[in-house]
Coordinates of C-alpha atoms in Angstrom, one line a residue:
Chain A
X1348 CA 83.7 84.3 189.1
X1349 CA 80.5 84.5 187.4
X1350 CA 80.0 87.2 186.3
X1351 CA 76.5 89.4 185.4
X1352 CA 78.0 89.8 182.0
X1353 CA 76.7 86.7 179.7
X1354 CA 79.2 86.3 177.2
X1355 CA 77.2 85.0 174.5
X1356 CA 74.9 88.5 174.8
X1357 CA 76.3 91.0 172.6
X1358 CA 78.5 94.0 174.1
X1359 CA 78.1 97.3 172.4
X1360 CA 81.2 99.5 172.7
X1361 CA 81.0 102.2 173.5
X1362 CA 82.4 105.3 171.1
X1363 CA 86.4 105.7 172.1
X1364 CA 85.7 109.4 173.3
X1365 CA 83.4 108.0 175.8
X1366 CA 86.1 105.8 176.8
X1367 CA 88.8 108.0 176.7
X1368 CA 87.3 110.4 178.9
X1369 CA 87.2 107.4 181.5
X1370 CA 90.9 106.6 181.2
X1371 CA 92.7 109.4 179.0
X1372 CA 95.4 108.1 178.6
X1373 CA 94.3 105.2 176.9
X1374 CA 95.1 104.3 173.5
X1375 CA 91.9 103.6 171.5
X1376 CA 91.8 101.6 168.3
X1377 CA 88.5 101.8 165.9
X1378 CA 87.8 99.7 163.4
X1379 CA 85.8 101.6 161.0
X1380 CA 86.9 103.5 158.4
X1381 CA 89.6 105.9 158.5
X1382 CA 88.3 109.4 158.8
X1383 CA 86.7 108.0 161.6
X1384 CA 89.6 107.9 164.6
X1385 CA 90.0 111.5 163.2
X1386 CA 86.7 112.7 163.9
X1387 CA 86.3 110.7 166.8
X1388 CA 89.7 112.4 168.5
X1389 CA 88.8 115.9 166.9
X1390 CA 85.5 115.5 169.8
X1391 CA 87.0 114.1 172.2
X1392 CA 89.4 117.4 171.9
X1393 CA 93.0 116.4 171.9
X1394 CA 95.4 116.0 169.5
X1395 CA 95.9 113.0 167.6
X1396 CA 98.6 110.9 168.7
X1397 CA 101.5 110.2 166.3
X1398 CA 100.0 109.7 162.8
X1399 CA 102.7 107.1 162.2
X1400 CA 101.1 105.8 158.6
X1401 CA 99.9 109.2 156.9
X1402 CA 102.8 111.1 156.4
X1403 CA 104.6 108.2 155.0
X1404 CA 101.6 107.2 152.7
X1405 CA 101.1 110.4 151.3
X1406 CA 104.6 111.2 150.8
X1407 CA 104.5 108.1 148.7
X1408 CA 101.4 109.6 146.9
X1409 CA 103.1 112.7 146.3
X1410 CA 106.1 111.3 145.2
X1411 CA 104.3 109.1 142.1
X1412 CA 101.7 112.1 141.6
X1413 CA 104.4 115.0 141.5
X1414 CA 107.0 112.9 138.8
X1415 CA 106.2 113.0 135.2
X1416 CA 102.7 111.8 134.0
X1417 CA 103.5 108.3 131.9
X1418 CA 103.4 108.3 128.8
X1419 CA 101.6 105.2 127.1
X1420 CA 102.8 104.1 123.8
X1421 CA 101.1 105.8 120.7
X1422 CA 98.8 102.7 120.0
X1423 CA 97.0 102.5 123.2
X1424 CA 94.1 104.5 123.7
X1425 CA 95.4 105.9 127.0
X1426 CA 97.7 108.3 124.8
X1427 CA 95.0 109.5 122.9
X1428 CA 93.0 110.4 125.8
X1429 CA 95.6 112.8 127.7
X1430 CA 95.0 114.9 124.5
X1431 CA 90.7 114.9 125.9
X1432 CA 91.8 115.9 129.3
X1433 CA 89.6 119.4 128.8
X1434 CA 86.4 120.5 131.0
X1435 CA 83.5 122.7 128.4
X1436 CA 84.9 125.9 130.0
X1437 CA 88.5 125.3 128.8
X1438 CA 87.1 125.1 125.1
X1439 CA 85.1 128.1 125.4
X1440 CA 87.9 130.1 126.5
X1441 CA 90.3 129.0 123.6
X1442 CA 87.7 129.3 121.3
X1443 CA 87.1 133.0 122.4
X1444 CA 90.7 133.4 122.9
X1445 CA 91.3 132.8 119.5
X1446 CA 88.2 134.8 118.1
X1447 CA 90.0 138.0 120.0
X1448 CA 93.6 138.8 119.1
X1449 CA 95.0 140.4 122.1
X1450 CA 98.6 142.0 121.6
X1451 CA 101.1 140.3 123.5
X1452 CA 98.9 137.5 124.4
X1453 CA 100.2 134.5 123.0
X1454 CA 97.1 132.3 122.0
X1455 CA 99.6 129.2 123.4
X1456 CA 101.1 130.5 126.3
X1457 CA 98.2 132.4 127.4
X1458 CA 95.5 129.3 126.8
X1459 CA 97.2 126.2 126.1
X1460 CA 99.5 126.0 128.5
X1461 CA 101.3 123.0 127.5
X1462 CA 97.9 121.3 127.5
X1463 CA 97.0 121.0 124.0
X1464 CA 93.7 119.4 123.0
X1465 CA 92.8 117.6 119.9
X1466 CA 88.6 117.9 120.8
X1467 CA 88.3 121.7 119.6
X1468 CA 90.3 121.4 116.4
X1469 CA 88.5 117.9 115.2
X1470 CA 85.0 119.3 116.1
X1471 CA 85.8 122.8 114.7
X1472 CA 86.7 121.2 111.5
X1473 CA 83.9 118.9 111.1
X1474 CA 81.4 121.4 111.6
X1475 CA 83.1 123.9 109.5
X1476 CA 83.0 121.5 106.9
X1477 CA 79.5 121.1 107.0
X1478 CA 78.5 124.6 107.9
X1479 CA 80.4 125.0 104.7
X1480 CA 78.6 122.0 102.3
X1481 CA 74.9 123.2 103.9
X1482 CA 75.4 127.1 103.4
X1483 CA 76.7 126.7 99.9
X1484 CA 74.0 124.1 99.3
X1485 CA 71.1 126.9 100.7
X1486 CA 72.8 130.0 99.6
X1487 CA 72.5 127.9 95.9
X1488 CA 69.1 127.1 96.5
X1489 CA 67.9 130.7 97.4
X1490 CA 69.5 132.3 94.4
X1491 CA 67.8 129.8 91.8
X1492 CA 64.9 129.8 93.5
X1493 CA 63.1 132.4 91.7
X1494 CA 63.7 130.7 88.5
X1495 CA 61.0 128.2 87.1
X1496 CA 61.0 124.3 88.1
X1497 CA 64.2 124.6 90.1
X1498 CA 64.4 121.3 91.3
X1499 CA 66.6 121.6 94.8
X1500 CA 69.7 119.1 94.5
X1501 CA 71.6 118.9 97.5
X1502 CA 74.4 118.3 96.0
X1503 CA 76.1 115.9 98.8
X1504 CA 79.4 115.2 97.0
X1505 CA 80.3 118.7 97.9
X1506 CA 80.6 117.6 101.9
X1507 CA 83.7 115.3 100.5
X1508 CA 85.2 118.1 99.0
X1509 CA 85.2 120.3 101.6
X1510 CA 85.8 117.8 103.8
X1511 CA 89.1 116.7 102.1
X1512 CA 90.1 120.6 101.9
X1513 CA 89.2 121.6 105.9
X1514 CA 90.9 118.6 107.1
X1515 CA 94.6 119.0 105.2
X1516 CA 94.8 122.5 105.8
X1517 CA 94.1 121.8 109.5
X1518 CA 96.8 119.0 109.2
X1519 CA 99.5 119.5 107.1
X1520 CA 99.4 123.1 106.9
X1521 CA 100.4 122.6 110.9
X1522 CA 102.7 119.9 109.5
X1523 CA 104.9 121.6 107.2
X1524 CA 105.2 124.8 109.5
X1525 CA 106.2 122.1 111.9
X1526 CA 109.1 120.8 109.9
X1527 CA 110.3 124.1 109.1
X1528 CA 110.5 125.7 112.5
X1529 CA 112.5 122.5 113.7
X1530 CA 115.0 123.2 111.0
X1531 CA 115.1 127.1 111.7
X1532 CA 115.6 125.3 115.2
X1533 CA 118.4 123.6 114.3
X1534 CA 120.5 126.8 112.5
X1535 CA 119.5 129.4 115.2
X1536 CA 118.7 128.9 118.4
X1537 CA 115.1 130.0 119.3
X1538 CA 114.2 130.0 122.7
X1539 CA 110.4 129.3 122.3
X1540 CA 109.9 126.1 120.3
X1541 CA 106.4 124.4 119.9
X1542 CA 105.1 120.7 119.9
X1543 CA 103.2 119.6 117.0
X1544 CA 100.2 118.9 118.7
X1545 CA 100.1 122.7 119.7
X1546 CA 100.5 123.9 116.7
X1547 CA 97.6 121.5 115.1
X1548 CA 95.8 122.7 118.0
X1549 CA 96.1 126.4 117.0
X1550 CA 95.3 126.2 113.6
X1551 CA 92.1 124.3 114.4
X1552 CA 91.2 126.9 117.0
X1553 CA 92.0 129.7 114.7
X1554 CA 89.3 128.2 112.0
X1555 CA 86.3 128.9 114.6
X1556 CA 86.1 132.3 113.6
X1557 CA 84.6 130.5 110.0
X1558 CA 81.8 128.9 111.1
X1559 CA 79.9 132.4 111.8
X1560 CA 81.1 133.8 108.4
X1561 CA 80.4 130.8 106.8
X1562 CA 76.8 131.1 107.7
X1563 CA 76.8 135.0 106.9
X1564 CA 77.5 133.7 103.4
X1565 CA 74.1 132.2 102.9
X1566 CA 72.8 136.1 102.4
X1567 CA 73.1 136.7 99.1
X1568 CA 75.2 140.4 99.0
X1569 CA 78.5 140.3 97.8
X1570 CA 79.4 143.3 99.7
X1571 CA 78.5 141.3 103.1
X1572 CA 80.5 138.4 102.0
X1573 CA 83.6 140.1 101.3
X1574 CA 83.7 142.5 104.4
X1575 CA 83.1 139.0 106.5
X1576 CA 85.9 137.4 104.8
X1577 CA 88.3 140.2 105.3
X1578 CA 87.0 140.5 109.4
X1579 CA 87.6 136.6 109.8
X1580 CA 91.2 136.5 107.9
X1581 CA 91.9 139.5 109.9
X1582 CA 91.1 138.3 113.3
X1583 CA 92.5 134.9 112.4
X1584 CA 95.6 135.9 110.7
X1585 CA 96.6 137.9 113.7
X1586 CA 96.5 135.0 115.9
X1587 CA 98.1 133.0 113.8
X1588 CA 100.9 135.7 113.3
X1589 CA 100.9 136.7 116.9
X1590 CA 101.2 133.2 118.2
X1591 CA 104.6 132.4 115.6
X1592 CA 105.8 135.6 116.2
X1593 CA 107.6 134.7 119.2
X1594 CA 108.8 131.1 117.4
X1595 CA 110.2 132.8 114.9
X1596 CA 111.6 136.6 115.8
X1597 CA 115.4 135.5 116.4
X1598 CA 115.6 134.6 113.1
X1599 CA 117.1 136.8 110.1
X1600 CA 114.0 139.3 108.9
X1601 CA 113.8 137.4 105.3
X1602 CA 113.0 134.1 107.2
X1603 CA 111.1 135.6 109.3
X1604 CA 109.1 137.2 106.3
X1605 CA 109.3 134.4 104.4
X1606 CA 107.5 132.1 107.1
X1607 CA 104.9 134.7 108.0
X1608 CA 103.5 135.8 104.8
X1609 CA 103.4 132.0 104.2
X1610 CA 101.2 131.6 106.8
X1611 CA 98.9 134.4 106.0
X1612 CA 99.1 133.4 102.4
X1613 CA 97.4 130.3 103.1
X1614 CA 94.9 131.6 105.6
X1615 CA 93.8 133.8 102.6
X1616 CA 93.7 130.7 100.4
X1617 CA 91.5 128.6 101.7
X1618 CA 89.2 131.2 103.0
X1619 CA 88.6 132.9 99.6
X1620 CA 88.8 129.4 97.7
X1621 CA 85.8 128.0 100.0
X1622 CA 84.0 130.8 99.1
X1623 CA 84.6 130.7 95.2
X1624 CA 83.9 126.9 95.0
X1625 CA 81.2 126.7 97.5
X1626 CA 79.0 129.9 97.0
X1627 CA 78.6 131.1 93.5
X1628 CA 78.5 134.6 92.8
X1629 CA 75.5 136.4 92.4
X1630 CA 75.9 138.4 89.7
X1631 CA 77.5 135.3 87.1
X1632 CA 74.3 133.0 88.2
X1633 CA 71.9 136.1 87.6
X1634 CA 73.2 136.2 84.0
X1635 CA 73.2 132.4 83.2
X1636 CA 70.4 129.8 83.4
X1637 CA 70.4 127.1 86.7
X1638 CA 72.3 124.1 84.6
X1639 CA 75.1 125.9 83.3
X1640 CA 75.6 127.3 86.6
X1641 CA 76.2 124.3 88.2
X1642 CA 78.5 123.4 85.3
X1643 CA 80.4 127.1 85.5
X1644 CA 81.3 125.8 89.3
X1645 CA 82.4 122.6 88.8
X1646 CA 84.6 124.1 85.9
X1647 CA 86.0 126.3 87.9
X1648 CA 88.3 124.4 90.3
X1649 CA 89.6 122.9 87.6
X1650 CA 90.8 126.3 85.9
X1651 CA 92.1 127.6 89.3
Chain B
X1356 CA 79.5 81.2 183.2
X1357 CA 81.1 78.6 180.6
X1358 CA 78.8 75.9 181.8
X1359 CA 75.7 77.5 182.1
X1360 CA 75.9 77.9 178.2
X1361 CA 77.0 74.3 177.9
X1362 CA 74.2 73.3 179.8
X1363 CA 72.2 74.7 177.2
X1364 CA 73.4 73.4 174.0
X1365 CA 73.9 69.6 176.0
X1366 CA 71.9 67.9 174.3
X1367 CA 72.5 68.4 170.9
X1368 CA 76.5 66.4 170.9
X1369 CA 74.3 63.4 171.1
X1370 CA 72.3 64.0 167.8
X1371 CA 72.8 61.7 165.5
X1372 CA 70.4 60.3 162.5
X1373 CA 70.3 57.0 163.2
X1374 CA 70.1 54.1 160.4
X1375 CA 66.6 53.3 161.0
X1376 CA 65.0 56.2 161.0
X1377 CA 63.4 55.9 157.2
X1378 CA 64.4 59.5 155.3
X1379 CA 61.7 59.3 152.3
X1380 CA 59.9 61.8 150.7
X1381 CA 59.1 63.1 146.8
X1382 CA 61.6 65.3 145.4
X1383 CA 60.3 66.8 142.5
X1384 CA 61.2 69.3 140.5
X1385 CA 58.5 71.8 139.9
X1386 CA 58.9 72.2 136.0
X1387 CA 56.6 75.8 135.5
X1388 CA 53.7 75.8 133.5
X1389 CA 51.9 72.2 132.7
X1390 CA 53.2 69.9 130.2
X1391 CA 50.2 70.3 128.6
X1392 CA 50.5 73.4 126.7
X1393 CA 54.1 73.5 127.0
X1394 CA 56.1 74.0 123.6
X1395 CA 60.0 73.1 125.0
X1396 CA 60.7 69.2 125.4
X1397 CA 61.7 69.3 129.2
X1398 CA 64.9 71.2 129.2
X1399 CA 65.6 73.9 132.0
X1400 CA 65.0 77.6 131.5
X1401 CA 68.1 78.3 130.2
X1402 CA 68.8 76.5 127.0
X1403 CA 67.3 77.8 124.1
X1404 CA 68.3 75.7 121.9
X1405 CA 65.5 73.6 121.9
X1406 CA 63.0 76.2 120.9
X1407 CA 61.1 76.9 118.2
X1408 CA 62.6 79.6 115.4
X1409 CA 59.3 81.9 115.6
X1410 CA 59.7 82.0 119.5
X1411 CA 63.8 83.0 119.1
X1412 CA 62.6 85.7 116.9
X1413 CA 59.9 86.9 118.5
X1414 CA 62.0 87.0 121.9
X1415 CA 64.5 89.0 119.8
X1416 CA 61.6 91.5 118.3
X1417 CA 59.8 92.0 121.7
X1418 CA 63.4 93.3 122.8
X1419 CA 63.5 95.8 119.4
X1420 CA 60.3 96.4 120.3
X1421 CA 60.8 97.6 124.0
X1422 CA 63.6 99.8 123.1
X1423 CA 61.9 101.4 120.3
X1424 CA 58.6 102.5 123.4
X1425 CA 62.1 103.7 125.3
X1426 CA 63.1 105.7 122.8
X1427 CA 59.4 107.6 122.5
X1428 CA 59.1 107.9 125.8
X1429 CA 62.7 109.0 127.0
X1430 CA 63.1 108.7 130.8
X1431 CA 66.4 107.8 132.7
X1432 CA 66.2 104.0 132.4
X1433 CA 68.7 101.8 131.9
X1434 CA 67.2 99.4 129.2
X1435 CA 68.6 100.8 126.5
X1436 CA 72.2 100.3 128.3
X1437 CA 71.7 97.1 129.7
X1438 CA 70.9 94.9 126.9
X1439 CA 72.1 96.3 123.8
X1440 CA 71.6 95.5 120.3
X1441 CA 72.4 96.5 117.1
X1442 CA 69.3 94.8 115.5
X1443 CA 67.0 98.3 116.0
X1444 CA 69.5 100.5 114.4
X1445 CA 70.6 98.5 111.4
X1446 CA 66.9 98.4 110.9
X1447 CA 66.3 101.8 111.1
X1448 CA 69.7 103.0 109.0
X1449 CA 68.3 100.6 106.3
X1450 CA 64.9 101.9 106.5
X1451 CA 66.1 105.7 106.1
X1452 CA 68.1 105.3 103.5
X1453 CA 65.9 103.2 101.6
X1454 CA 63.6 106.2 102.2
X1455 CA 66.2 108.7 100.6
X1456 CA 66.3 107.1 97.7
X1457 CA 63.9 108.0 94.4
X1458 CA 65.4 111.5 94.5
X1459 CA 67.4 113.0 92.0
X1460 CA 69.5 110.5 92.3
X1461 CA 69.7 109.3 88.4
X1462 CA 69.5 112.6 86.8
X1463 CA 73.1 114.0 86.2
X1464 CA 73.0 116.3 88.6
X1465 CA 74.4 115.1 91.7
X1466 CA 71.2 114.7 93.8
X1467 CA 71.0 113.6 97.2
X1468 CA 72.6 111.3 99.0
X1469 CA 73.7 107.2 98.2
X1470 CA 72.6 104.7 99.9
X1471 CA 76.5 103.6 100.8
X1472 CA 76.5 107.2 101.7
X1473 CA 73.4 107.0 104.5
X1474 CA 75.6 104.3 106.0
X1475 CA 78.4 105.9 106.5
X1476 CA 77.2 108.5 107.6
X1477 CA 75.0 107.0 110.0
X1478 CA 77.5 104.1 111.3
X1479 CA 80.7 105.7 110.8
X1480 CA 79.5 109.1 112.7
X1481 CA 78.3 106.7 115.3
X1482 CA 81.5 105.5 115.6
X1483 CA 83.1 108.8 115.6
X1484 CA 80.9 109.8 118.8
X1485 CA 81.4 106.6 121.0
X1486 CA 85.3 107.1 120.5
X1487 CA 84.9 111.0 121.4
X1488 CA 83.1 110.2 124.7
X1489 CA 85.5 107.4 125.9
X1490 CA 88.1 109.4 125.3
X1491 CA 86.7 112.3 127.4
X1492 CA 86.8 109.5 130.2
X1493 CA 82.6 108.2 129.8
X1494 CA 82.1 104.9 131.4
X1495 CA 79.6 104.2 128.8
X1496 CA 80.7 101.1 126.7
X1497 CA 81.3 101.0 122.9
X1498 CA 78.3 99.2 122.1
X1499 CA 75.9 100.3 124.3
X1500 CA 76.7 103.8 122.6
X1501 CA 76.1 102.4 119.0
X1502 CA 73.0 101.2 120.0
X1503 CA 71.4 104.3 122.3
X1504 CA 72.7 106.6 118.8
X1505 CA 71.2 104.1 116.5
X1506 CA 67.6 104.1 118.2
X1507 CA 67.4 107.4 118.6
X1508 CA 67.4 107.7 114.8
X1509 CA 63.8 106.6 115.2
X1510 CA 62.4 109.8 114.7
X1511 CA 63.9 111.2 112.3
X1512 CA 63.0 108.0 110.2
X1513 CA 59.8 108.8 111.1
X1514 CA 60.2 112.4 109.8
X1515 CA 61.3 110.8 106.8
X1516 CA 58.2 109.2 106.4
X1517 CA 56.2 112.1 106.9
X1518 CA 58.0 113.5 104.6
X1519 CA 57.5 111.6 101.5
X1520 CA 54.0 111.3 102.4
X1521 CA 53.8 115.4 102.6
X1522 CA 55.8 115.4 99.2
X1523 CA 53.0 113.4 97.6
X1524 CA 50.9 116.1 97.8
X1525 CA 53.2 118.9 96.0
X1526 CA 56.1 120.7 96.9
X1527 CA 55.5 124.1 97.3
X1528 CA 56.0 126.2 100.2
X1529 CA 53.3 125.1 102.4
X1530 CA 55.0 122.2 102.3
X1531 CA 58.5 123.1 102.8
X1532 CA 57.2 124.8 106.1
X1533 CA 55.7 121.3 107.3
X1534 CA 58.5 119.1 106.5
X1535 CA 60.8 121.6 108.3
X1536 CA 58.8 121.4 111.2
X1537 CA 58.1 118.2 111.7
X1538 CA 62.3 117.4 110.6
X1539 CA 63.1 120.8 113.9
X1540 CA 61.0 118.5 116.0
X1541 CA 61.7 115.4 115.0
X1542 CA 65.4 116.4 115.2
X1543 CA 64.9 118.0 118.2
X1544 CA 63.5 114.8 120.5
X1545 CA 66.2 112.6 118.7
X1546 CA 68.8 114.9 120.3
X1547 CA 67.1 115.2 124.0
X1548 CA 66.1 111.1 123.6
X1549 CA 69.9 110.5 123.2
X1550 CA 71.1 112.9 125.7
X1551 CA 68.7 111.4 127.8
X1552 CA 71.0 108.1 128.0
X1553 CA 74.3 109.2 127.7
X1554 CA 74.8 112.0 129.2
X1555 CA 74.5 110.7 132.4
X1556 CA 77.8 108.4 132.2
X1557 CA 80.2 111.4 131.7
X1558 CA 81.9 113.1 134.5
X1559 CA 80.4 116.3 135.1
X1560 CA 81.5 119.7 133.1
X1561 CA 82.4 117.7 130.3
X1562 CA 78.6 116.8 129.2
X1563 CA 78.5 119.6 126.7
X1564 CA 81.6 118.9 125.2
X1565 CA 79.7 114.9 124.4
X1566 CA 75.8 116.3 123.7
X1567 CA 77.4 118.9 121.4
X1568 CA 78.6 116.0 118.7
X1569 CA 75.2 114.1 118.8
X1570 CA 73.2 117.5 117.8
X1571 CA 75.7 117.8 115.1
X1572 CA 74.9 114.3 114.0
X1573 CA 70.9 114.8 114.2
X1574 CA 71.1 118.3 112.2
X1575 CA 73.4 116.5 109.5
X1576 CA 70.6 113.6 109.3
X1577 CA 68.1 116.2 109.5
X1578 CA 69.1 117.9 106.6
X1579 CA 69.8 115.0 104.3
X1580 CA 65.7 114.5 105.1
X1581 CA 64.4 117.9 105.0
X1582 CA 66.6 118.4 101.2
X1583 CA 65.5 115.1 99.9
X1584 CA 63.0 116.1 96.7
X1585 CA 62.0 113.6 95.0
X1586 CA 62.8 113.2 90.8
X1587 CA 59.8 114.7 88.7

């Protein structure tokens, strides 16, 4: 019985095609890693036997993956990060999308797609805000400058300001139209209704169009300043008006006007309020000394 | 076949270490350097109790210190990340705004920025930006994020510096054109430093969407330093 084989010397196995080509019928178990049977029976060339575990696995896979995503409670971070579930190109696209008014193309149909973010509106406001404090800040500085020992004050308590303004309008602007479609909601029935988050998410999306006419504002032509506010509320209005219209158009036609020129209304608001407080007016700083001007502009939100 | 292989091993079942065979020796612990010149009082490596205050602080400062080199010289290394502190950057937030201060900060205009207001800035935008890349799914931790934003402030402290010293000499236009370029470049390698580190924990075709709020943070900074004048 003895054998040439010693036991104790180590037997390399040979690859299960090998084997198999031996003895095909044999059944050949491999303990490596699971694509490798696969590959391994793919070479040999016939067809797999029975794949008794992988239908049954992935049909458990599917079955958790295809049911609704779980939602975590709103004080875990896990809720908060569904709403950062966006690649760069997503946010280029709904920033674009809501530079461009298309008619018929509803901003939240055609780019959210009941996947609203929270990234683009928070960054789009927090640079807006300071787009708006450091334009005002240089467009000041260049229209004093040719005036004698201008001393350059940057003026950083404006950055609250704006801060405070950008941020409410982007929040309970979004809020309030919120509140008031639910109850239109509840008297008529609408077939298009909208989540909160989406509608923050519009209005933050619709204020990119801003931060390039904020920065036009620096030049110091009133001309240039007004014909960039009327593009921006133009392009952004639309947007906004195209995206409720469908919210808002089985309603009676006083509602309906009620709720749109409201919307508009405040668009116009904030735009040409930004640009009263932040950037003074040529002419009315040409006419006054430097210190009175500063103390014309922090008079005047006060009278308005 | 069996047996051959017991015949091989036989005679090891009747090893046994017998009483009388003496088992002596010297065990002794090698304790590193000589006792001579040695400052710790013959504890192991690992308590640091024992030591002396100037060698906990200078073990601490040669850390600061290394971080600070990683920070000039940005390459993919994992110092930064690895051992984090918060010493470098509370150090270098104190140091700027102590800088931006002696503008026109007691005239009634409302001049630059407060020194509570440097801080927040500088530790609550911090904050801001670790929270946005977690949630965008980085794998980068709190901390470690605090601390790679707060070194790479280096430079612009630097600038800073430069600044005042420029400001010394008059503040015309010639000088406005060097502060603003040493702030652009200053600016410019705090941004690439910081990318440098954290870029590389988020999952790919997001990394714009997590450099883009660190520029934002460096061009704020930069323009508290490149607006500061100082009071005449």
């Amino acid at each position: 019985m003895a054998s040439t084989n010693d036991p104790f010397q180590f037997q390399e196995f040979e690859e299960a095609g090998n084997l198999l080509e031996a003895n095909r019928d044999a059944t050949t178990i491999s303990i490596e890693d699971d694509d490798m049977p696969e590959r391994q029976r793919k070479a040999a060339g016939f067809t797999p036997d029975v794949d008794d575990e992988d239908p049954h696995t992935s049909d458990d896979n599917t079955e958790l993956l295809s049911g609704q995503k779980k939602s975590a409670p709103f004080w875990t971070f896990e809720y908060y990060q569904r709403f950062f579930d966006i690649e760069t190109h997503h946010v280029k696209e709904r920033i674009i999308g809501s530079m461009l008014p298309w008619p018929g193309k509803n901003f939240i149909h055609v780019h959210l797609r009941r996947s609203p973010d929270l990234y683009g509106p928070f960054w789009i406001c927090t640079t807006l805000v300071f787009a708006l404090a450091i334009s005002g800040n240089f467009s000041n500085f260049l229209l004093n400058s040719d005036k004698p020992n201008q001393k350059y004050s940057p003026q950083f308590g404006k950055v609250t300001i704006a801060a405070t303004a950008i941020f409410s309008y982007a929040w309970f602007v979004p809020l309030a139209l919120w509140g008031c479609l639910l109850w239109r909601n509840n008297k008529i029935m609408n077939s298009v209704s909208y989540s909160f988050i989406e509608i923050v998410c519009v209005y933050g999306y619709s204020l990119a169009i801003y931060i390039p006419a904020v920065v036009l504002w620096i030049l110091p032509f009133e001309w240039l300043r007004w014909c960039s506010i009327v593009m921006a509320l133009c392009l952004s209005g639309s947007v906004l008006v195209m995206t409720f219209w469908p919210a808002v158009r089985e309603d009676y036609p006083k509602v309906i006007a009620a709720i749109m020129s409201a919307i508009v209304l405040l668009n116009v608001l904030l735009a040409v309020g930004c640009k009263a407080y932040f950037f003074s007016n040529p002419e009315e700083a040409a006419l006054s000394p430097a210190p009175s001007a500063a103390l014309e502009l922090t008079k005047a939100p006060s009278a308005t | 076949m069996a047996d051959e292989a017991n015949r091989q091993f036989a005679g090891l079942s009747d090893v046994s270490i017998s009483e009388d065979i003496p088992v002596e020796g010297d065990i002794s612990v090698p304790m590193g350097s000589s006792s001579s010149n040695r400052q710790r009082g013959g504890e192991d490596e690992f308590s640091t109790l024992d030591e002396p205050v100037k060698e906990t602080i200078l073990r601490d400062l040669r850390a600061v210190g290394s971080k600070f080199i990683h920070v000039l010289y940005p390459k993919r290394s994992s110092v930064l990340l690895r051992d984090w502190d918060l010493w470098g950057p509370l150090l270098l937030c104190v140091t700027l705004a102590l800088l931006l201060q002696g503008g026109a900060a007691d005239s009634e205009d409302q001049g630059g920025p407060q020194f509570a207001e440097v801080f927040v800035i500088v530790w609550f935008g911090s904050i801001i930006i670790t929270l946005n890349s977690k949630l965008l799914g980085g794998t980068i931790s709190f901390f470690q994020s605090l601390c790679v934003l707060g070194y790479c402030i280096m430079p612009l402290t630097a600038a800073m510096a430069v600044c005042r010293i420029v400001l010394v000499g008059g503040s015309g236009t010639v000088s406005f054109t060097v502060r603003l370029v040493v702030v652009t470049a200053s600016f410019g390698w705090s941004t690439f430093a910081s990318t440098a580190f954290l870029a590389d924990n988020q999952p790919a075709g997001r990394k714009s969407l997590v450099v883009y709020p660190v520029f934002l943070f460096y061009f704020v900074i930069g323009w508290m330093v490149l607006t500061f004048s100082p009071s005449q």
